[in-house]
Amino acid sequence: MRWVTEGVVALATLAAASAAMAADPPRSLEAVAAAFGARPLVAAATLSPDGSHVAFIAPAEGKTNVAMVIDVAKGEATAIGSADGNPLKLTSCGWSAADRLVCRFYGIDAGSGLRLAITRLLGVDANGAHKMWLSRKTGDHALGINQVDGVVLDWRAGVDGTVLMARNFVPSQATGTVISVSRQGLGVELVNTKTGASKLVEAPKNSVDRYFADGNGVVRIIALDGETSAGLLSGVTEYQYRAPGSRSWTTFSSVAANGPGLRPLAVDGAANVAYALAKKDGRDALFKVALDGTLKADLVYADPRFDVEDVVTVGRQSRVIGFTYVTEQRNVVYFDPDYKKLAEQLSKTLPNTPLVDFGATSADERKVIVHAASDTDPGRYYLLDRTTKQMAQISTGRPALSGYAFGAVKAISYPAADGTAIPAYLTLPPGSDGKHLPALVMPHGGPSYRDTGGFDVLAQFFAQRGFAVIQPEFRGSTGYGRAFYQNNAFQSWRTAIGDVTDAGRWMIREGIADPAKVAVFGWSYGGYAALQANVIDPALFKAVIAVAPVTDFDMIKEEARGFTSYELVQRAVGDARTAAEGSPLRHAAAFAAPVLMFHGDTDINVNIAESRAMDAALRKAGKSTRLVVYKGLDHQLDDSKAEADMLAQSDVFLRTQLKLGDPAAARP
């Protein structure tokens, strides 16, 4: 097999500043922070049905994203539209035809008094012409907000621009007091993205949360949210399915949050089966379930240590070709023999980037977008022609980081205080001997999440600046089974935070960390963990950095008021005693280390009021604290300048508090 790796296109305009930096990367703090804070050059890359064009999202100034289209034959990239994030941010584009795209926008709407996440879909030609919003018209008399514009369930063959789409139906006042309530909730329509014409396929239902199509344009499974008598979510989801050719719904399963039962992931219409997760020996296992009326469930894979993560799909109809699970790194097991062979060949051909993923394909799957990365490579995108056996590079994912050496990431485990082995990832500075270093404990957010051992831009930034970084998979993390998850890391916060502090102690015992130079950095729940760790062990960490942190359990519960998830959040976070003992806001007097916090003022995941309250409480207690507010940014701080500023200020703060020199002269 012959591989060609010449570039398909030079993204000169977008990458000019990055390329200049990459040619001979300086090592000043400002330059390094700008490089690591820069948003990825290529995101959400997709391929036209005929394989002639690639579309992707590229960053521009501030929050602005640009939709780019590459003509593969000509090797030319053209910007066809952009959005500045005020309030809508362009997130992805998919192909409904060889000459037509559907682009998704995300934003935050505050018109109702509550800040709500909204999505919008736009049809646009491949040359940027003929723009058309694909929203269902609600008019001036709508009785609600059209929060979710639509979700494409099946991109179909890509011939005429028609897609199968789940769409939100909002009731409206027709005349006087007559209200049309028959069309309310999530329904399914065939939508012509060129004309806007639509045909109803599934009548809307208020309780439907999700539809599953089978790859043949047929809806086969629906997810129905259970409700309490007060109209709030109960936390129980009922799944129903249809046999081939039937219009009647039959019970598939009923599942409570993180409880037993089959949770469908995808439907294979050709085989007439659903792929679903269910608990086996306390861990998520993958089953193949017959949709012929028997619901016969055959075990596909179960791991004795780890949860199965998801299925892998490919093609315009999301054909299931394998599944994933995470051990020390993400693993993919392929059902499809062709893709299995291809993945093996690519891993050998690209030995330095063995983490290979298949992205969008042409309609015949002969052309495929390939993403390859590793723990020390932020990744690059290729266009593979399976017929000619040629592969061309589209772009590196983060060209600003070209020329940098990265710290190797090692999967380790350390003992918690009760003897439990806690998995973690350890990243050392490039070229370091790993001894007596300034060190950073970096717990992940979620908390129902886990790190996966791939390239982590935050860990690599701090490693670049001379820190040993450990990322603990504390109890309450997902992926390790029900027992490890415990009651979630809110209710079982003592165990979770104990695991975080034990990570710092382990680094000291192993001689990796200088005990006088250990700090903690976290984002979201990780920010909470960073703060609360200073409550339970004030002497361990000498500096605390928290980005968009949860600071008070009662506040996070109150933020859910007015939403249907209110009771679920109450149950998940815990009772008044848990809030009193587990909220760092209530224990400002215990803090010994100085605190630096960052927060966007439009955050709808964790309200900025939590950081402001924490800052005020620390000040009142006479503690060292500073809060940096980014105006107009949400939870992710999705702005290159803001991220660079956050990294630079974090570095200065750590060096000041830990009494470190500036490694600017050191070159890996």
XYZ file of C-alpha atoms in Angstrom, residues 138 141-143 171-181:
15
model
C -42.690 29.789 15.581
C -47.424 34.000 19.239
C -45.185 31.115 20.260
C -45.839 29.857 23.789
C -47.088 25.465 20.362
C -48.537 28.859 19.566
C -51.696 30.821 20.210
C -53.691 30.596 17.014
C -56.682 32.894 17.639
C -57.794 34.532 20.855
C -57.526 31.852 23.529
C -57.354 28.903 21.129
C -54.015 27.223 21.611
C -52.502 24.669 19.250
C -51.033 22.092 21.623
